[in-house]
Amino acid sequence: MKRTAFFISDGTGITAEGIGQSLLAQFENIEFVRITIPYIDSVEKARNAVERINKAAEGDDGKPIIFDTLVNSDVREEIAKANAFKVDVFGTFLAPLEAALDTKSTYKVGKSHSINKNTGAYEKRIEAVNYALDNDDGARIRMYDEADIIITGVSRSGKTPTCLYLALQYGLKAANYPITEEDINDQKIPAPLKPFKSKIFGLTIDPERLAVIRNERKPNSRYSSIKQCNYEVEEVELMYRRERIPYLNTTDYSVEEIATRVMVETGVERRVK
Amino acid sequence: MKRTAFFISDGTGITAEGIGQSLLAQFENIEFVRITIPYIDSVEKARNAVERINKAAEGDDGKPIIFDTLVNSDVREEIAKANAFKVDVFGTFLAPLEAALDTKSTYKVGKSHSINKNTGAYEKRIEAVNYALDNDDGARIRMYDEADIIITGVSRSGKTPTCLYLALQYGLKAANYPITEEDINDQKIPAPLKPFKSKIFGLTIDPERLAVIRNERKPNSRYSSIKQCNYEVEEVELMYRRERIPYLNTTDYSVEEIATRVMVETGVERRVK
């Protein structure tokens, strides 16, 4: 079974993709070709999109599915002319929301990921990204007093992407400190982290998976051997438990999930909404 | 007018937030308190959430609004008991989608941002993040032959966050090369970029805004003076036009928008779906 799914938006398409992906994930036996068409902000662009949608259906085992977050009703009506099944978020929910809020909506286009200068969200996120870069890998500047959170773990357990995601998505200042073999031999919380214990969150990972990831960087090394990975993971988990550092096994999680779970576990609040 | 909005999910809550934010953005005259409750994957957790929701309404100018992407119908029904207006994505769209696709859904929880080991998406994204970090700021390793795209622009025009977002969200290998004053004096495409001209995308920014951003890093310096910002921006835009490098003014855009617009303009396709 093959079907084509379109995510159509007057903005980036990120929200339309999010809705579409979570709904399509419920249909595992269908193979979806996924196409995002962002910045559809005029009837003419919508007309071109409709052509593309109608063409895509050829060779499929059924009509295409459209997920759209178009605000402008003229554009939305144009898209509705496609020979497709349409999941229409604004068309479905805006009128009931207007009733619930007892207010007319302003029908502004492309708002969800557009910049809002008043909140300073852009600056906060950029500042947080710079902070994450400056405080990556424990080796550089250590501005741990400024950190919202300090992520720790052995090499390749997912610290850097987690910190960057926390910065980009939530504006959080996330530092990261890699647990080295020396730290492990000490069997204690690393000295530079000691004064900031309340901010520390540990990552761990299944040794087999760690070995696979490390092998990609340094194939057939002691560093990537299953023996070494077993040793490091075991010791770091012991240290977490002994020092009562909250920690998470990242093996089965995406970057988004690690980041949001870290926030839930620590109670750290996002800095941008 | 003050109302409380809840984004509730059995996963990270990112999709529920996306839907909610884009709909709420249409009501500019209402001040929303926004609360995300992720990982609601049991009836008991739902019951606790309902208590929180009902409590939140006290002092508001109306019922709370719930945006949920809960898959499990027991959990969804529990949430529906809250004294709130509910925008129910799965409840609304799953049955019609089943009909359109002529298939029963599998009702799996927390799928949209969970890891999918078969696609290797996680590895691709992590590899892309490592690539972006290794090839940040032009100063380090230059593996431009591997790049999907090379972002260029003057200091503080938004290159690094754009590259990181392209890596994290789309698995793209995005390098970045800062245009220095020497490059500007040469009035030509910088030598290291020359062999990769087809991969280059330029960022620019309004000089006034650039001066504000630079002032945060180095207050009252020549670097952050409006005169210097004017000069650099003018020259870099001239260079873009002379060398026919596609470029984007980032002043009014969020990181997500810059990243997706870069993809639209260049036609570079994402590496993870």
Coordinates of N, CA and C in Angstrom, one line a residue, chain A residues 8-183:
Chain A
I8 N 1.0 21.1 4.2 CA 0.9 22.4 3.6 C 0.7 23.5 4.6
S9 N 1.5 24.6 4.4 CA 1.4 25.6 5.4 C 1.7 27.0 4.7
D10 N 1.2 28.0 5.4 CA 1.6 29.4 4.9 C 2.9 29.8 5.6
G11 N 3.3 29.0 6.5 CA 4.6 29.3 7.2 C 5.6 28.2 6.9
T12 N 6.3 27.8 7.9 CA 7.4 26.8 7.7 C 6.9 25.4 7.4
G13 N 5.7 25.1 7.8 CA 5.2 23.7 7.6 C 5.5 22.8 8.8
I14 N 6.2 23.3 9.8 CA 6.6 22.4 10.9 C 5.4 21.9 11.7
T15 N 4.4 22.8 11.9 CA 3.2 22.3 12.7 C 2.4 21.3 11.9
A16 N 2.2 21.6 10.6 CA 1.5 20.7 9.7 C 2.2 19.3 9.7
E17 N 3.5 19.3 9.6 CA 4.2 18.1 9.7 C 4.0 17.3 11.0
G18 N 4.0 18.1 12.1 CA 3.9 17.5 13.4 C 2.5 16.8 13.5
I19 N 1.5 17.5 13.1 CA 0.1 16.9 13.1 C 0.1 15.7 12.2
G20 N 0.5 15.9 11.0 CA 0.5 14.8 10.0 C 1.3 13.6 10.5
Q21 N 2.5 13.8 10.9 CA 3.3 12.7 11.3 C 2.7 11.9 12.5
S22 N 2.1 12.6 13.4 CA 1.5 11.9 14.6 C 0.3 11.1 14.2
L23 N -0.5 11.6 13.2 CA -1.6 10.9 12.8 C -1.2 9.7 11.9
L24 N -0.3 9.9 11.0 CA 0.1 8.9 10.1 C 0.9 7.7 10.8
A25 N 1.5 8.1 11.9 CA 2.2 7.0 12.7 C 1.3 5.9 13.1
Q26 N 0.0 6.3 13.1 CA -1.0 5.3 13.5 C -1.4 4.3 12.4
F27 N -0.8 4.5 11.2 CA -1.1 3.5 10.1 C 0.2 2.9 9.6
E28 N 0.6 1.9 10.4 CA 1.9 1.3 10.1 C 2.1 0.5 8.9
N29 N 0.9 0.0 8.4 CA 1.0 -0.9 7.2 C 0.9 -0.1 5.9
I30 N 0.8 1.2 6.0 CA 0.8 2.0 4.8 C 2.1 2.7 4.6
E31 N 2.7 2.7 3.4 CA 3.9 3.3 3.1 C 3.6 4.7 2.6
F32 N 3.9 5.8 3.3 CA 3.6 7.1 2.9 C 4.8 7.8 2.3
V33 N 4.6 8.4 1.1 CA 5.5 9.4 0.6 C 5.1 10.7 1.2
R34 N 6.1 11.4 1.9 CA 5.7 12.6 2.6 C 6.3 13.8 1.9
I35 N 5.5 14.8 1.6 CA 6.0 16.0 0.9 C 5.5 17.2 1.7
T36 N 6.5 18.1 2.0 CA 6.1 19.3 2.7 C 6.1 20.5 1.7
I37 N 5.1 21.3 1.7 CA 5.0 22.5 0.8 C 4.8 23.7 1.7
P38 N 5.9 24.4 2.1 CA 5.8 25.5 3.0 C 5.5 26.8 2.2
Y39 N 5.2 27.9 2.9 CA 5.0 29.2 2.4 C 4.0 29.3 1.3
I40 N 2.9 28.6 1.4 CA 1.8 28.8 0.5 C 0.9 29.9 1.0
D41 N 1.3 31.1 0.5 CA 0.6 32.3 1.1 C -0.2 33.1 0.0
S42 N -0.5 32.5 -1.1 CA -1.3 33.1 -2.1 C -2.1 32.1 -2.8
V43 N -3.2 32.5 -3.4 CA -4.1 31.6 -4.1 C -3.3 31.0 -5.3
E44 N -2.5 31.8 -5.9 CA -1.7 31.3 -7.1 C -0.8 30.1 -6.6
K45 N -0.1 30.3 -5.5 CA 0.8 29.3 -5.0 C 0.0 28.0 -4.7
A46 N -1.2 28.3 -4.1 CA -2.1 27.2 -3.8 C -2.5 26.4 -5.0
R47 N -2.7 27.1 -6.1 CA -3.1 26.5 -7.4 C -2.0 25.6 -7.9
N48 N -0.7 26.1 -7.8 CA 0.4 25.2 -8.2 C 0.5 24.0 -7.3
A49 N 0.2 24.2 -6.0 CA 0.3 23.1 -5.1 C -0.8 22.0 -5.4
V50 N -1.9 22.5 -5.8 CA -3.0 21.6 -6.2 C -2.6 20.7 -7.4
E51 N -2.0 21.4 -8.3 CA -1.5 20.6 -9.5 C -0.6 19.5 -9.1
R52 N 0.4 19.9 -8.2 CA 1.4 18.9 -7.7 C 0.7 17.8 -6.9
I53 N -0.3 18.1 -6.2 CA -1.0 17.1 -5.4 C -1.8 16.1 -6.3
N54 N -2.5 16.7 -7.3 CA -3.3 15.8 -8.2 C -2.4 14.9 -9.0
K55 N -1.2 15.4 -9.3 CA -0.2 14.6 -10.1 C 0.3 13.5 -9.2
A56 N 0.6 13.8 -8.0 CA 1.2 12.8 -7.1 C 0.4 11.6 -6.9
A57 N -1.0 11.8 -7.1 CA -1.9 10.6 -6.8 C -1.7 9.5 -7.8
E58 N -1.2 9.9 -9.0 CA -1.1 8.9 -10.1 C -0.1 7.8 -9.6
G59 N -0.5 6.6 -9.7 CA 0.4 5.5 -9.3 C 0.2 5.1 -7.8
D60 N -0.5 6.0 -7.0 CA -0.7 5.6 -5.6 C -1.9 4.7 -5.5
D61 N -2.0 4.1 -4.3 CA -3.2 3.2 -4.1 C -4.4 3.9 -3.5
G62 N -4.5 5.2 -3.8 CA -5.6 5.9 -3.2 C -5.3 7.4 -3.3
K63 N -6.3 8.2 -2.9 CA -6.1 9.7 -2.9 C -5.0 10.1 -2.0
P64 N -4.3 11.2 -2.3 CA -3.4 11.8 -1.3 C -4.1 12.3 -0.1
I65 N -3.3 12.4 1.0 CA -3.9 13.0 2.2 C -3.2 14.4 2.4
I66 N -4.0 15.4 2.7 CA -3.4 16.7 2.9 C -3.6 17.1 4.4
F67 N -2.5 17.5 5.0 CA -2.6 18.1 6.4 C -2.2 19.6 6.2
D68 N -3.1 20.5 6.5 CA -2.7 21.9 6.3 C -3.0 22.7 7.5
T69 N -2.2 23.7 7.7 CA -2.4 24.7 8.7 C -2.5 26.1 8.1
L70 N -3.3 26.2 7.0 CA -3.4 27.4 6.3 C -4.5 28.3 7.0
V71 N -4.1 29.5 7.3 CA -5.0 30.4 8.0 C -6.0 31.1 7.0
N72 N -5.5 31.6 5.9 CA -6.3 32.4 5.0 C -7.3 31.5 4.3
S73 N -8.6 31.9 4.4 CA -9.6 31.0 3.9 C -9.7 30.9 2.4
D74 N -9.3 31.9 1.6 CA -9.2 31.8 0.2 C -8.2 30.8 -0.2
V75 N -7.0 30.8 0.4 CA -6.0 29.8 0.1 C -6.4 28.4 0.5
R76 N -7.1 28.3 1.6 CA -7.6 27.0 2.1 C -8.6 26.5 1.1
E77 N -9.5 27.3 0.6 CA -10.5 26.9 -0.3 C -9.9 26.4 -1.6
E78 N -8.8 27.1 -2.0 CA -8.1 26.6 -3.3 C -7.5 25.2 -3.1
I79 N -6.9 25.0 -1.9 CA -6.3 23.7 -1.7 C -7.4 22.6 -1.6
A80 N -8.5 23.0 -1.1 CA -9.6 22.1 -1.0 C -10.1 21.5 -2.3
K81 N -9.7 22.2 -3.4 CA -10.1 21.7 -4.8 C -9.3 20.5 -5.2
A82 N -8.2 20.2 -4.5 CA -7.4 19.1 -4.9 C -8.2 17.8 -4.7
N83 N -7.9 16.8 -5.5 CA -8.5 15.5 -5.4 C -7.8 14.7 -4.3
A84 N -8.2 15.1 -3.0 CA -7.4 14.5 -1.9 C -8.3 14.5 -0.7
F85 N -7.9 13.7 0.3 CA -8.6 13.8 1.6 C -7.8 14.8 2.5
K86 N -8.6 15.8 3.1 CA -8.0 16.9 3.7 C -8.2 16.9 5.2
V87 N -7.1 17.0 6.0 CA -7.2 17.2 7.4 C -6.9 18.7 7.6
D88 N -8.0 19.4 7.9 CA -8.0 20.9 7.8 C -8.0 21.4 9.3
V89 N -6.9 21.8 9.8 CA -6.8 22.1 11.2 C -7.5 23.4 11.5
F90 N -7.3 24.5 10.7 CA -7.9 25.8 11.0 C -9.4 25.7 10.7
G91 N -9.7 25.1 9.5 CA -11.1 25.0 9.1 C -11.9 24.3 10.2
T92 N -11.3 23.3 10.8 CA -12.0 22.5 11.8 C -12.1 23.2 13.2
F93 N -11.0 23.8 13.6 CA -11.0 24.2 15.0 C -11.1 25.7 15.3
L94 N -10.9 26.5 14.2 CA -10.9 27.9 14.5 C -12.3 28.5 14.9
A95 N -13.3 28.1 14.2 CA -14.7 28.6 14.6 C -15.1 28.2 16.0
P96 N -15.0 26.9 16.3 CA -15.3 26.5 17.7 C -14.5 27.2 18.7
L97 N -13.2 27.5 18.4 CA -12.3 28.2 19.3 C -12.8 29.6 19.5
E98 N -13.2 30.2 18.4 CA -13.7 31.6 18.5 C -14.9 31.6 19.4
A99 N -15.8 30.6 19.3 CA -16.9 30.6 20.2 C -16.5 30.4 21.6
A100 N -15.6 29.5 21.9 CA -15.1 29.2 23.3 C -14.5 30.4 23.9
L101 N -13.7 31.2 23.0 CA -13.0 32.3 23.6 C -13.9 33.6 23.4
D102 N -15.0 33.5 22.8 CA -15.9 34.6 22.6 C -15.2 35.8 21.9
T103 N -14.4 35.5 21.0 CA -13.6 36.5 20.3 C -13.4 36.1 18.8
K104 N -13.4 37.1 17.9 CA -13.1 36.7 16.5 C -11.5 36.6 16.4
S105 N -11.1 35.6 15.6 CA -9.7 35.5 15.4 C -9.2 36.6 14.4
T106 N -7.9 36.8 14.4 CA -7.3 37.9 13.6 C -6.9 37.4 12.2
Y107 N -6.9 36.1 12.0 CA -6.6 35.5 10.7 C -5.3 36.0 10.2
K108 N -4.3 35.9 11.0 CA -2.9 36.3 10.5 C -2.2 35.0 10.0
V109 N -1.4 35.2 9.0 CA -0.8 34.1 8.3 C 0.6 33.8 8.9
G110 N 1.0 32.5 9.0 CA 2.4 32.2 9.3 C 2.9 32.6 10.6
K111 N 1.9 32.5 11.6 CA 2.3 33.1 12.9 C 3.1 32.1 13.8
S112 N 2.9 30.8 13.7 CA 3.3 29.9 14.7 C 4.8 29.9 14.9
H113 N 5.6 29.9 13.8 CA 7.0 30.0 14.0 C 7.6 31.3 13.5
S114 N 6.8 32.3 13.5 CA 7.3 33.6 13.1 C 7.9 34.3 14.4
I115 N 8.8 35.3 14.1 CA 9.5 35.9 15.2 C 8.6 36.8 16.0
N116 N 8.8 36.8 17.3 CA 8.0 37.8 18.1 C 9.0 38.6 18.8
K117 N 9.1 39.8 18.3 CA 10.2 40.7 18.9 C 10.0 41.1 20.3
N118 N 8.7 41.2 20.6 CA 8.4 41.7 22.0 C 8.8 40.7 23.1
T119 N 8.8 39.4 22.8 CA 9.1 38.5 23.8 C 10.6 38.3 24.0
G120 N 11.4 38.7 23.0 CA 12.8 38.5 23.0 C 13.2 37.0 22.9
A121 N 12.2 36.2 22.4 CA 12.4 34.8 22.3 C 13.6 34.4 21.4
Y122 N 13.7 35.2 20.3 CA 14.8 34.9 19.4 C 16.2 35.1 20.1
E123 N 16.3 36.2 20.8 CA 17.6 36.5 21.5 C 17.9 35.5 22.5
K124 N 16.8 35.1 23.3 CA 17.0 34.1 24.3 C 17.5 32.7 23.8
R125 N 17.0 32.4 22.6 CA 17.3 31.1 22.0 C 18.8 31.2 21.5
I126 N 19.1 32.3 20.8 CA 20.5 32.4 20.3 C 21.5 32.5 21.4
E127 N 21.1 33.2 22.5 CA 22.0 33.3 23.6 C 22.2 31.9 24.2
A128 N 21.2 31.1 24.3 CA 21.3 29.8 24.8 C 22.1 28.9 23.9
V129 N 22.0 29.0 22.6 CA 22.8 28.2 21.7 C 24.3 28.6 21.8
N130 N 24.6 29.9 21.9 CA 25.9 30.3 22.1 C 26.5 29.7 23.5
Y131 N 25.6 29.8 24.5 CA 26.0 29.2 25.8 C 26.3 27.7 25.6
A132 N 25.5 27.0 24.9 CA 25.7 25.5 24.8 C 27.0 25.3 24.0
L133 N 27.3 26.1 23.0 CA 28.5 25.9 22.3 C 29.7 26.2 23.1
D134 N 29.6 27.3 23.9 CA 30.8 27.7 24.7 C 31.0 26.7 25.8
N135 N 30.0 26.0 26.2 CA 30.1 25.1 27.4 C 29.9 23.7 27.0
D136 N 30.3 23.4 25.8 CA 30.2 22.0 25.3 C 31.5 21.3 25.7
D137 N 31.3 20.0 26.0 CA 32.4 19.1 26.2 C 33.3 19.4 27.4
G138 N 32.9 20.2 28.3 CA 33.6 20.4 29.5 C 34.9 21.1 29.4
A139 N 35.4 21.1 28.1 CA 36.8 21.5 28.0 C 37.0 23.0 27.9
R140 N 35.9 23.7 27.6 CA 36.0 25.1 27.3 C 35.6 26.0 28.5
I141 N 35.1 27.1 28.3 CA 34.7 28.0 29.4 C 33.7 27.3 30.3
R142 N 33.8 27.4 31.5 CA 32.9 26.8 32.4 C 32.1 27.8 33.2
M143 N 31.0 28.2 32.6 CA 30.1 29.2 33.2 C 28.9 28.4 33.8
Y144 N 29.3 27.5 34.7 CA 28.3 26.6 35.3 C 27.3 27.4 36.2
D145 N 27.8 28.5 36.8 CA 26.9 29.2 37.6 C 25.7 29.8 36.8
E146 N 25.9 30.0 35.5 CA 24.8 30.5 34.7 C 23.9 29.4 34.1
A147 N 24.3 28.2 34.3 CA 23.6 27.1 33.6 C 22.2 26.9 34.2
D148 N 21.2 26.6 33.3 CA 19.9 26.1 33.8 C 20.1 24.6 34.2
I149 N 20.9 24.0 33.4 CA 21.1 22.5 33.6 C 22.5 22.1 33.1
I150 N 23.1 21.1 33.8 CA 24.4 20.6 33.3 C 24.2 19.1 33.0
I151 N 24.3 18.8 31.7 CA 24.1 17.4 31.3 C 25.5 16.7 31.3
T152 N 25.5 15.5 31.9 CA 26.7 14.7 32.0 C 26.5 13.3 31.5
G153 N 27.6 12.6 31.3 CA 27.5 11.2 30.7 C 28.8 10.9 30.0
V154 N 28.9 9.6 29.7 CA 30.2 9.2 29.0 C 30.1 9.7 27.6
S155 N 31.3 9.6 26.9 CA 31.4 10.1 25.6 C 30.4 9.4 24.6
R156 N 29.7 10.1 23.8 CA 28.7 9.6 22.9 C 27.4 9.1 23.5
S157 N 27.0 9.6 24.6 CA 25.8 9.2 25.2 C 24.6 10.2 24.9
G158 N 24.9 11.2 24.1 CA 23.9 12.1 23.6 C 23.8 13.5 24.2
K159 N 24.9 13.8 24.9 CA 24.9 15.1 25.6 C 24.8 16.3 24.7
T160 N 25.6 16.4 23.7 CA 25.6 17.6 22.9 C 24.3 17.9 22.2
P161 N 23.8 16.9 21.4 CA 22.5 17.2 20.8 C 21.4 17.6 21.8
T162 N 21.4 16.9 22.9 CA 20.4 17.3 23.9 C 20.5 18.7 24.4
C163 N 21.7 19.1 24.6 CA 22.0 20.5 25.1 C 21.5 21.5 24.0
L164 N 21.9 21.2 22.7 CA 21.5 22.1 21.6 C 20.0 22.2 21.4
Y165 N 19.4 21.0 21.6 CA 17.9 21.0 21.4 C 17.3 21.8 22.6
L166 N 17.8 21.6 23.8 CA 17.2 22.4 24.9 C 17.4 23.9 24.7
A167 N 18.5 24.3 24.0 CA 18.8 25.7 23.8 C 17.9 26.2 22.6
L168 N 17.8 25.5 21.5 CA 17.1 26.0 20.4 C 15.6 25.9 20.6
Q169 N 15.1 24.9 21.2 CA 13.7 24.7 21.4 C 13.1 25.5 22.6
Y170 N 13.9 25.5 23.7 CA 13.4 26.0 24.9 C 14.1 27.2 25.5
G171 N 15.2 27.6 24.8 CA 16.0 28.7 25.3 C 16.7 28.5 26.6
L172 N 16.9 27.2 26.9 CA 17.6 26.9 28.2 C 19.1 26.9 28.0
K173 N 19.8 27.4 29.0 CA 21.3 27.3 29.0 C 21.7 25.9 29.6
A174 N 22.1 25.1 28.7 CA 22.5 23.7 29.0 C 24.0 23.5 28.7
A175 N 24.7 23.3 29.8 CA 26.1 23.0 29.6 C 26.3 21.4 29.6
N176 N 27.4 21.0 29.1 CA 27.6 19.5 29.2 C 29.0 19.2 29.6
Y177 N 29.1 18.1 30.4 CA 30.4 17.7 31.0 C 30.5 16.2 30.7
P178 N 31.6 15.9 29.9 CA 31.8 14.4 29.6 C 32.5 13.7 30.8
I179 N 32.0 12.6 31.2 CA 32.6 11.8 32.2 C 33.8 11.0 31.5
T180 N 35.0 11.3 32.0 CA 36.2 10.7 31.4 C 36.6 9.4 32.2
E181 N 37.6 8.7 31.7 CA 38.0 7.5 32.4 C 38.6 7.9 33.8
E182 N 39.2 9.0 33.9 CA 39.8 9.4 35.2 C 38.6 9.7 36.2
D183 N 37.6 10.3 35.7 CA 36.4 10.6 36.6 C 35.9 9.2 37.1

